[in-house]
């Protein structure tokens, strides 16, 4: 199911749609339907161009993050309540042992820094880190940020759904049954992550403590005259945002 979801996600993504349009244009051209092929080809180019523009970031990216701002600004860690644990979702760190023995930080590595800030601000006394190789990648960075190794534990999970189910199982034996966690992930991923916890771990009170407001920062710093100019970095952001909305709509319909 994990790999099937990845394949389906690619097929319905902006780049997947562009590839499908290109293939369709070639097929119709080979069949002698050159007029139709030109129309499909033109629409495919327009589709790809649109998803490479900052104006689409305002449409699909910024709405993912807007509700987590306070008066238009990223909230300070001191504003969050105290909780039983800080849950640091994976996806921000990686390691390639054939090239580099050190951990590599992805663009969403602000998640790790956010978890460390919350910990040092006394919001919780422990951090639960998820994701592949978290002990080899996330832990060293947390230690660099001043978090003691004894305060960090790990949850083996590949997807947000698995993370929600794993946290539910982890706290299922807590006396009294009242558990509060500070959920740390990228702001653009928070809506879907919260939805997963509402569905698979409804007993746990989740307080959203997002980091990494990439879409908002990118959109606000882009001049108006560049709004319709293609940018490969913006295309990546918009593709991720599109994927998030597909997941949100899917789980909303089938929850």
PDB file of C-alpha atoms in Angstrom:
ATOM      1  CA  UNK A   1       0.000   0.000   0.000  1.00  0.00           C
ATOM      2  CA  UNK A   2       2.886   2.353   0.802  1.00  0.00           C
ATOM      3  CA  UNK A   3       4.380   2.084  -2.690  1.00  0.00           C
ATOM      4  CA  UNK A   4       0.949   2.083  -4.346  1.00  0.00           C
ATOM      5  CA  UNK A   5       0.175   5.413  -2.668  1.00  0.00           C
ATOM      6  CA  UNK A   6       3.499   6.785  -3.915  1.00  0.00           C
ATOM      7  CA  UNK A   7       2.721   5.704  -7.497  1.00  0.00           C
ATOM      8  CA  UNK A   8      -0.800   7.135  -7.426  1.00  0.00           C
ATOM      9  CA  UNK A   9       0.526  10.350  -5.899  1.00  0.00           C
ATOM     10  CA  UNK A  10       2.997  10.731  -8.763  1.00  0.00           C
ATOM     11  CA  UNK A  11       0.386  10.062 -11.438  1.00  0.00           C
ATOM     12  CA  UNK A  12      -1.919  12.811 -10.146  1.00  0.00           C
ATOM     13  CA  UNK A  13       0.885  15.298  -9.468  1.00  0.00           C
ATOM     14  CA  UNK A  14       1.638  18.315 -11.710  1.00  0.00           C
ATOM     15  CA  UNK A  15       4.646  16.565 -13.254  1.00  0.00           C
ATOM     16  CA  UNK A  16       2.646  13.363 -13.671  1.00  0.00           C
ATOM     17  CA  UNK A  17      -0.081  15.279 -15.488  1.00  0.00           C
ATOM     18  CA  UNK A  18       2.503  16.946 -17.726  1.00  0.00           C
ATOM     19  CA  UNK A  19       4.070  13.597 -18.650  1.00  0.00           C
ATOM     20  CA  UNK A  20       0.626  12.129 -19.378  1.00  0.00           C
ATOM     21  CA  UNK A  21      -0.212  15.131 -21.563  1.00  0.00           C
ATOM     22  CA  UNK A  22       3.062  14.842 -23.449  1.00  0.00           C
ATOM     23  CA  UNK A  23       2.527  11.138 -24.098  1.00  0.00           C
ATOM     24  CA  UNK A  24      -1.048  11.779 -25.257  1.00  0.00           C
ATOM     25  CA  UNK A  25       0.140  14.520 -27.642  1.00  0.00           C
ATOM     26  CA  UNK A  26       2.725  12.176 -29.185  1.00  0.00           C
ATOM     27  CA  UNK A  27       0.186   9.361 -29.574  1.00  0.00           C
ATOM     28  CA  UNK A  28      -2.371  11.572 -31.305  1.00  0.00           C
ATOM     29  CA  UNK A  29       0.328  13.028 -33.560  1.00  0.00           C
ATOM     30  CA  UNK A  30       1.363   9.507 -34.611  1.00  0.00           C
ATOM     31  CA  UNK A  31      -2.289   8.697 -35.299  1.00  0.00           C
ATOM     32  CA  UNK A  32      -2.542  11.643 -37.650  1.00  0.00           C
ATOM     33  CA  UNK A  33      -4.614  13.792 -35.298  1.00  0.00           C
ATOM     34  CA  UNK A  34      -2.132  16.660 -35.453  1.00  0.00           C
ATOM     35  CA  UNK A  35      -4.636  19.357 -34.572  1.00  0.00           C
ATOM     36  CA  UNK A  36      -5.672  17.554 -31.405  1.00  0.00           C
ATOM     37  CA  UNK A  37      -2.034  16.788 -30.628  1.00  0.00           C
ATOM     38  CA  UNK A  38      -1.165  20.508 -30.833  1.00  0.00           C
ATOM     39  CA  UNK A  39      -4.007  21.417 -28.500  1.00  0.00           C
ATOM     40  CA  UNK A  40      -3.002  18.795 -25.946  1.00  0.00           C
ATOM     41  CA  UNK A  41       0.647  19.785 -26.259  1.00  0.00           C
ATOM     42  CA  UNK A  42      -0.197  23.453 -25.769  1.00  0.00           C
ATOM     43  CA  UNK A  43      -2.356  22.722 -22.727  1.00  0.00           C
ATOM     44  CA  UNK A  44       0.409  20.552 -21.295  1.00  0.00           C
ATOM     45  CA  UNK A  45       2.961  23.352 -21.629  1.00  0.00           C
ATOM     46  CA  UNK A  46       0.494  25.831 -20.078  1.00  0.00           C
ATOM     47  CA  UNK A  47      -0.221  23.400 -17.232  1.00  0.00           C
ATOM     48  CA  UNK A  48       3.477  22.929 -16.502  1.00  0.00           C
ATOM     49  CA  UNK A  49       4.170  26.673 -16.756  1.00  0.00           C
ATOM     50  CA  UNK A  50       1.335  27.505 -14.338  1.00  0.00           C
ATOM     51  CA  UNK A  51       2.612  25.127 -11.667  1.00  0.00           C
ATOM     52  CA  UNK A  52       6.074  26.695 -11.919  1.00  0.00           C
ATOM     53  CA  UNK A  53       4.798  30.170 -11.034  1.00  0.00           C
ATOM     54  CA  UNK A  54       4.615  31.868  -7.601  1.00  0.00           C
ATOM     55  CA  UNK A  55       0.986  32.792  -8.215  1.00  0.00           C
ATOM     56  CA  UNK A  56       0.116  29.104  -7.737  1.00  0.00           C
ATOM     57  CA  UNK A  57       1.988  29.184  -4.434  1.00  0.00           C
ATOM     58  CA  UNK A  58      -0.560  31.741  -3.255  1.00  0.00           C
ATOM     59  CA  UNK A  59      -3.358  29.445  -4.478  1.00  0.00           C
ATOM     60  CA  UNK A  60      -2.257  26.036  -3.133  1.00  0.00           C
ATOM     61  CA  UNK A  61       0.685  26.608  -0.786  1.00  0.00           C
ATOM     62  CA  UNK A  62      -0.103  29.609   1.392  1.00  0.00           C
ATOM     63  CA  UNK A  63      -3.596  28.335   2.414  1.00  0.00           C
ATOM     64  CA  UNK A  64      -1.949  25.243   3.906  1.00  0.00           C
ATOM     65  CA  UNK A  65       0.047  27.406   6.300  1.00  0.00           C
ATOM     66  CA  UNK A  66      -2.077  30.496   6.953  1.00  0.00           C
ATOM     67  CA  UNK A  67      -4.086  29.196   9.907  1.00  0.00           C
ATOM     68  CA  UNK A  68      -0.928  28.391  11.867  1.00  0.00           C
ATOM     69  CA  UNK A  69       0.278  31.987  11.867  1.00  0.00           C
ATOM     70  CA  UNK A  70      -0.655  34.286  14.741  1.00  0.00           C
ATOM     71  CA  UNK A  71      -1.369  37.833  13.612  1.00  0.00           C
ATOM     72  CA  UNK A  72       0.511  37.036  10.431  1.00  0.00           C
ATOM     73  CA  UNK A  73       3.648  35.845  12.228  1.00  0.00           C
ATOM     74  CA  UNK A  74       5.142  32.508  13.235  1.00  0.00           C
ATOM     75  CA  UNK A  75       4.231  31.928  16.916  1.00  0.00           C
ATOM     76  CA  UNK A  76       6.981  31.933  19.524  1.00  0.00           C
ATOM     77  CA  UNK A  77       7.649  28.608  21.258  1.00  0.00           C
ATOM     78  CA  UNK A  78       6.858  30.147  24.640  1.00  0.00           C
ATOM     79  CA  UNK A  79       3.242  30.608  23.494  1.00  0.00           C
ATOM     80  CA  UNK A  80       2.623  26.852  23.327  1.00  0.00           C
ATOM     81  CA  UNK A  81       1.271  24.943  26.337  1.00  0.00           C
ATOM     82  CA  UNK A  82       3.228  22.338  28.260  1.00  0.00           C
ATOM     83  CA  UNK A  83       2.713  18.787  27.016  1.00  0.00           C
ATOM     84  CA  UNK A  84       3.648  15.190  27.703  1.00  0.00           C
ATOM     85  CA  UNK A  85       5.936  14.991  24.688  1.00  0.00           C
ATOM     86  CA  UNK A  86       7.144  16.742  21.567  1.00  0.00           C
ATOM     87  CA  UNK A  87       6.445  14.617  18.503  1.00  0.00           C
ATOM     88  CA  UNK A  88       8.957  15.418  15.772  1.00  0.00           C
ATOM     89  CA  UNK A  89       7.797  14.013  12.457  1.00  0.00           C
ATOM     90  CA  UNK A  90      10.475  12.719  10.095  1.00  0.00           C
ATOM     91  CA  UNK A  91      11.216  13.732   6.526  1.00  0.00           C
ATOM     92  CA  UNK A  92      13.677  16.508   7.273  1.00  0.00           C
ATOM     93  CA  UNK A  93      16.912  14.566   7.642  1.00  0.00           C
ATOM     94  CA  UNK A  94      18.737  11.982   5.557  1.00  0.00           C
ATOM     95  CA  UNK A  95      22.049  10.198   5.292  1.00  0.00           C
ATOM     96  CA  UNK A  96      23.988   8.727   2.374  1.00  0.00           C
ATOM     97  CA  UNK A  97      26.648   6.470   3.814  1.00  0.00           C
ATOM     98  CA  UNK A  98      28.287   5.855   0.442  1.00  0.00           C
ATOM     99  CA  UNK A  99      29.085   9.540   0.070  1.00  0.00           C
ATOM    100  CA  UNK A 100      29.003  11.213   3.450  1.00  0.00           C
ATOM    101  CA  UNK A 101      29.079   9.842   6.987  1.00  0.00           C
ATOM    102  CA  UNK A 102      27.413  12.988   8.307  1.00  0.00           C
ATOM    103  CA  UNK A 103      23.685  13.648   8.367  1.00  0.00           C
ATOM    104  CA  UNK A 104      22.262  15.810   5.602  1.00  0.00           C
ATOM    105  CA  UNK A 105      19.613  18.419   6.355  1.00  0.00           C
ATOM    106  CA  UNK A 106      16.699  18.724   3.951  1.00  0.00           C
ATOM    107  CA  UNK A 107      14.831  21.967   3.337  1.00  0.00           C
ATOM    108  CA  UNK A 108      12.402  21.033   6.118  1.00  0.00           C
ATOM    109  CA  UNK A 109      15.132  20.581   8.762  1.00  0.00           C
ATOM    110  CA  UNK A 110      13.618  23.542  10.623  1.00  0.00           C
ATOM    111  CA  UNK A 111      11.418  20.871  12.214  1.00  0.00           C
ATOM    112  CA  UNK A 112      14.375  19.613  14.245  1.00  0.00           C
ATOM    113  CA  UNK A 113      15.318  23.109  15.354  1.00  0.00           C
ATOM    114  CA  UNK A 114      11.685  23.794  16.324  1.00  0.00           C
ATOM    115  CA  UNK A 115      11.576  20.643  18.475  1.00  0.00           C
ATOM    116  CA  UNK A 116      14.806  21.718  20.195  1.00  0.00           C
ATOM    117  CA  UNK A 117      13.406  25.208  20.840  1.00  0.00           C
ATOM    118  CA  UNK A 118      10.268  23.750  22.425  1.00  0.00           C
ATOM    119  CA  UNK A 119      12.334  21.408  24.566  1.00  0.00           C
ATOM    120  CA  UNK A 120      14.681  24.146  25.761  1.00  0.00           C
ATOM    121  CA  UNK A 121      11.665  26.389  26.479  1.00  0.00           C
ATOM    122  CA  UNK A 122      10.395  23.711  28.874  1.00  0.00           C
ATOM    123  CA  UNK A 123       7.284  22.850  26.872  1.00  0.00           C
ATOM    124  CA  UNK A 124       7.943  19.099  27.320  1.00  0.00           C
ATOM    125  CA  UNK A 125      10.632  16.929  28.857  1.00  0.00           C
ATOM    126  CA  UNK A 126      10.982  14.456  26.011  1.00  0.00           C
ATOM    127  CA  UNK A 127      11.072  14.348  22.223  1.00  0.00           C
ATOM    128  CA  UNK A 128       9.796  11.455  20.126  1.00  0.00           C
ATOM    129  CA  UNK A 129      11.453  11.475  16.701  1.00  0.00           C
ATOM    130  CA  UNK A 130      10.142   9.498  13.737  1.00  0.00           C
ATOM    131  CA  UNK A 131      11.458   8.637  10.290  1.00  0.00           C
ATOM    132  CA  UNK A 132      14.118   6.465   8.693  1.00  0.00           C
ATOM    133  CA  UNK A 133      17.528   6.599  10.360  1.00  0.00           C
ATOM    134  CA  UNK A 134      16.261   9.121  12.963  1.00  0.00           C
ATOM    135  CA  UNK A 135      18.772   7.868  15.509  1.00  0.00           C
ATOM    136  CA  UNK A 136      21.629   8.403  13.044  1.00  0.00           C
ATOM    137  CA  UNK A 137      20.462  11.732  11.663  1.00  0.00           C
ATOM    138  CA  UNK A 138      17.966  13.615  13.810  1.00  0.00           C
ATOM    139  CA  UNK A 139      19.555  12.737  17.152  1.00  0.00           C
ATOM    140  CA  UNK A 140      23.017  14.206  16.368  1.00  0.00           C
ATOM    141  CA  UNK A 141      21.435  17.499  15.289  1.00  0.00           C
ATOM    142  CA  UNK A 142      19.251  17.625  18.399  1.00  0.00           C
ATOM    143  CA  UNK A 143      22.361  17.053  20.511  1.00  0.00           C
ATOM    144  CA  UNK A 144      24.111  19.895  18.668  1.00  0.00           C
ATOM    145  CA  UNK A 145      21.135  22.079  19.616  1.00  0.00           C
ATOM    146  CA  UNK A 146      21.595  21.187  23.292  1.00  0.00           C
ATOM    147  CA  UNK A 147      19.072  18.371  23.760  1.00  0.00           C
ATOM    148  CA  UNK A 148      20.327  15.488  25.901  1.00  0.00           C
ATOM    149  CA  UNK A 149      20.266  12.035  24.308  1.00  0.00           C
ATOM    150  CA  UNK A 150      18.345  10.626  27.272  1.00  0.00           C
ATOM    151  CA  UNK A 151      15.414  12.925  26.425  1.00  0.00           C
ATOM    152  CA  UNK A 152      14.981  11.548  22.902  1.00  0.00           C
ATOM    153  CA  UNK A 153      13.158   8.362  21.906  1.00  0.00           C
ATOM    154  CA  UNK A 154      12.288   7.006  18.479  1.00  0.00           C
ATOM    155  CA  UNK A 155       9.244   5.717  16.631  1.00  0.00           C
ATOM    156  CA  UNK A 156       9.699   3.589  13.525  1.00  0.00           C
ATOM    157  CA  UNK A 157       7.189   4.894  10.973  1.00  0.00           C
ATOM    158  CA  UNK A 158       7.333   5.702   7.267  1.00  0.00           C
ATOM    159  CA  UNK A 159       4.101   7.635   6.779  1.00  0.00           C
ATOM    160  CA  UNK A 160       2.038  10.116   8.780  1.00  0.00           C
ATOM    161  CA  UNK A 161      -0.670   7.481   9.171  1.00  0.00           C
ATOM    162  CA  UNK A 162       1.843   5.075  10.700  1.00  0.00           C
ATOM    163  CA  UNK A 163       3.107   7.858  12.973  1.00  0.00           C
ATOM    164  CA  UNK A 164      -0.392   8.567  14.299  1.00  0.00           C
ATOM    165  CA  UNK A 165      -1.090   4.878  14.903  1.00  0.00           C
ATOM    166  CA  UNK A 166       2.314   4.428  16.533  1.00  0.00           C
ATOM    167  CA  UNK A 167       1.806   7.327  18.940  1.00  0.00           C
ATOM    168  CA  UNK A 168      -1.619   6.000  19.864  1.00  0.00           C
ATOM    169  CA  UNK A 169      -0.098   2.616  20.665  1.00  0.00           C
ATOM    170  CA  UNK A 170       2.783   4.213  22.556  1.00  0.00           C
ATOM    171  CA  UNK A 171       0.481   6.131  24.901  1.00  0.00           C
ATOM    172  CA  UNK A 172      -2.333   3.579  25.052  1.00  0.00           C
ATOM    173  CA  UNK A 173      -1.219   2.350  28.489  1.00  0.00           C
ATOM    174  CA  UNK A 174      -0.926   5.790  30.104  1.00  0.00           C
ATOM    175  CA  UNK A 175      -2.928   5.957  33.331  1.00  0.00           C
ATOM    176  CA  UNK A 176      -5.851   8.347  33.142  1.00  0.00           C
ATOM    177  CA  UNK A 177      -5.728   8.303  29.346  1.00  0.00           C
ATOM    178  CA  UNK A 178      -5.148  12.056  29.013  1.00  0.00           C
ATOM    179  CA  UNK A 179      -2.181  12.741  26.765  1.00  0.00           C
ATOM    180  CA  UNK A 180      -1.122  15.976  25.099  1.00  0.00           C
ATOM    181  CA  UNK A 181       1.597  16.187  22.463  1.00  0.00           C
ATOM    182  CA  UNK A 182       3.150  19.103  20.623  1.00  0.00           C
ATOM    183  CA  UNK A 183       3.106  18.078  16.985  1.00  0.00           C
ATOM    184  CA  UNK A 184       6.115  19.396  15.080  1.00  0.00           C
ATOM    185  CA  UNK A 185       6.213  19.209  11.311  1.00  0.00           C
ATOM    186  CA  UNK A 186       6.431  21.605   8.380  1.00  0.00           C
ATOM    187  CA  UNK A 187       3.579  24.107   8.244  1.00  0.00           C
ATOM    188  CA  UNK A 188       2.604  22.936   4.760  1.00  0.00           C
ATOM    189  CA  UNK A 189       2.208  19.370   6.104  1.00  0.00           C
ATOM    190  CA  UNK A 190       0.405  20.235   9.328  1.00  0.00           C
ATOM    191  CA  UNK A 191      -3.185  20.160   8.039  1.00  0.00           C
ATOM    192  CA  UNK A 192      -2.823  16.603   6.769  1.00  0.00           C
ATOM    193  CA  UNK A 193      -0.823  15.493   9.819  1.00  0.00           C
ATOM    194  CA  UNK A 194      -3.516  16.820  12.160  1.00  0.00           C
ATOM    195  CA  UNK A 195      -6.149  15.031  10.102  1.00  0.00           C
ATOM    196  CA  UNK A 196      -4.247  11.756  10.501  1.00  0.00           C
ATOM    197  CA  UNK A 197      -4.122  12.139  14.281  1.00  0.00           C
ATOM    198  CA  UNK A 198      -7.794  13.048  14.464  1.00  0.00           C
ATOM    199  CA  UNK A 199      -8.609   9.872  12.564  1.00  0.00           C
ATOM    200  CA  UNK A 200      -6.147   7.356  13.996  1.00  0.00           C
ATOM    201  CA  UNK A 201      -5.363   8.766  17.469  1.00  0.00           C
ATOM    202  CA  UNK A 202      -8.489  10.669  18.573  1.00  0.00           C
ATOM    203  CA  UNK A 203      -7.739  10.079  22.271  1.00  0.00           C
ATOM    204  CA  UNK A 204      -4.572  12.172  22.093  1.00  0.00           C
ATOM    205  CA  UNK A 205      -4.775  15.955  22.311  1.00  0.00           C
ATOM    206  CA  UNK A 206      -2.624  17.354  19.538  1.00  0.00           C
ATOM    207  CA  UNK A 207      -1.289  20.898  19.685  1.00  0.00           C
ATOM    208  CA  UNK A 208       0.127  22.037  16.357  1.00  0.00           C
ATOM    209  CA  UNK A 209       3.602  23.585  16.659  1.00  0.00           C
ATOM    210  CA  UNK A 210       4.667  23.979  13.027  1.00  0.00           C
ATOM    211  CA  UNK A 211       7.949  25.091  11.548  1.00  0.00           C
ATOM    212  CA  UNK A 212       9.187  25.737   8.051  1.00  0.00           C
ATOM    213  CA  UNK A 213       6.670  28.151   6.498  1.00  0.00           C
ATOM    214  CA  UNK A 214       8.261  27.795   3.061  1.00  0.00           C
ATOM    215  CA  UNK A 215       5.244  28.669   0.933  1.00  0.00           C
ATOM    216  CA  UNK A 216       4.376  31.802   2.883  1.00  0.00           C
ATOM    217  CA  UNK A 217       7.947  33.084   2.900  1.00  0.00           C
ATOM    218  CA  UNK A 218       8.385  32.355  -0.825  1.00  0.00           C
ATOM    219  CA  UNK A 219       5.094  33.981  -1.807  1.00  0.00           C
ATOM    220  CA  UNK A 220       5.592  37.119   0.253  1.00  0.00           C
ATOM    221  CA  UNK A 221       9.136  37.804  -0.934  1.00  0.00           C
ATOM    222  CA  UNK A 222       8.277  37.400  -4.629  1.00  0.00           C
ATOM    223  CA  UNK A 223       7.752  40.712  -6.499  1.00  0.00           C
ATOM    224  CA  UNK A 224       4.483  41.113  -8.384  1.00  0.00           C
ATOM    225  CA  UNK A 225       6.229  41.197 -11.769  1.00  0.00           C
ATOM    226  CA  UNK A 226       7.641  37.700 -11.127  1.00  0.00           C
ATOM    227  CA  UNK A 227       4.322  36.096 -10.226  1.00  0.00           C
ATOM    228  CA  UNK A 228       3.895  34.493 -13.650  1.00  0.00           C
ATOM    229  CA  UNK A 229       7.556  33.735 -14.312  1.00  0.00           C
ATOM    230  CA  UNK A 230       8.513  30.038 -14.039  1.00  0.00           C
ATOM    231  CA  UNK A 231      10.874  28.971 -11.268  1.00  0.00           C
ATOM    232  CA  UNK A 232      12.000  25.339 -10.721  1.00  0.00           C
ATOM    233  CA  UNK A 233      12.218  25.810  -6.949  1.00  0.00           C
ATOM    234  CA  UNK A 234       8.675  27.152  -6.877  1.00  0.00           C
ATOM    235  CA  UNK A 235       7.567  24.160  -8.959  1.00  0.00           C
ATOM    236  CA  UNK A 236       8.872  21.850  -6.238  1.00  0.00           C
ATOM    237  CA  UNK A 237       6.989  23.759  -3.536  1.00  0.00           C
ATOM    238  CA  UNK A 238       3.771  23.773  -5.552  1.00  0.00           C
ATOM    239  CA  UNK A 239       4.053  20.060  -6.315  1.00  0.00           C
ATOM    240  CA  UNK A 240       4.407  19.268  -2.614  1.00  0.00           C
ATOM    241  CA  UNK A 241       1.431  21.504  -1.804  1.00  0.00           C
ATOM    242  CA  UNK A 242      -0.648  19.776  -4.500  1.00  0.00           C
ATOM    243  CA  UNK A 243       0.249  16.401  -2.960  1.00  0.00           C
ATOM    244  CA  UNK A 244      -0.877  17.642   0.455  1.00  0.00           C
ATOM    245  CA  UNK A 245      -4.252  18.782  -0.870  1.00  0.00           C
ATOM    246  CA  UNK A 246      -4.792  15.439  -2.610  1.00  0.00           C
ATOM    247  CA  UNK A 247      -4.164  13.696   0.709  1.00  0.00           C
ATOM    248  CA  UNK A 248      -6.402  16.082   2.640  1.00  0.00           C
ATOM    249  CA  UNK A 249      -9.297  15.729   0.203  1.00  0.00           C
ATOM    250  CA  UNK A 250      -8.859  11.943   0.022  1.00  0.00           C
ATOM    251  CA  UNK A 251      -8.886  11.422   3.776  1.00  0.00           C
ATOM    252  CA  UNK A 252     -11.740  13.885   4.244  1.00  0.00           C
ATOM    253  CA  UNK A 253     -13.901  11.943   1.800  1.00  0.00           C
ATOM    254  CA  UNK A 254     -13.028   8.451   2.998  1.00  0.00           C
ATOM    255  CA  UNK A 255     -12.541   9.085   6.759  1.00  0.00           C
TER     256      UNK A 255
END
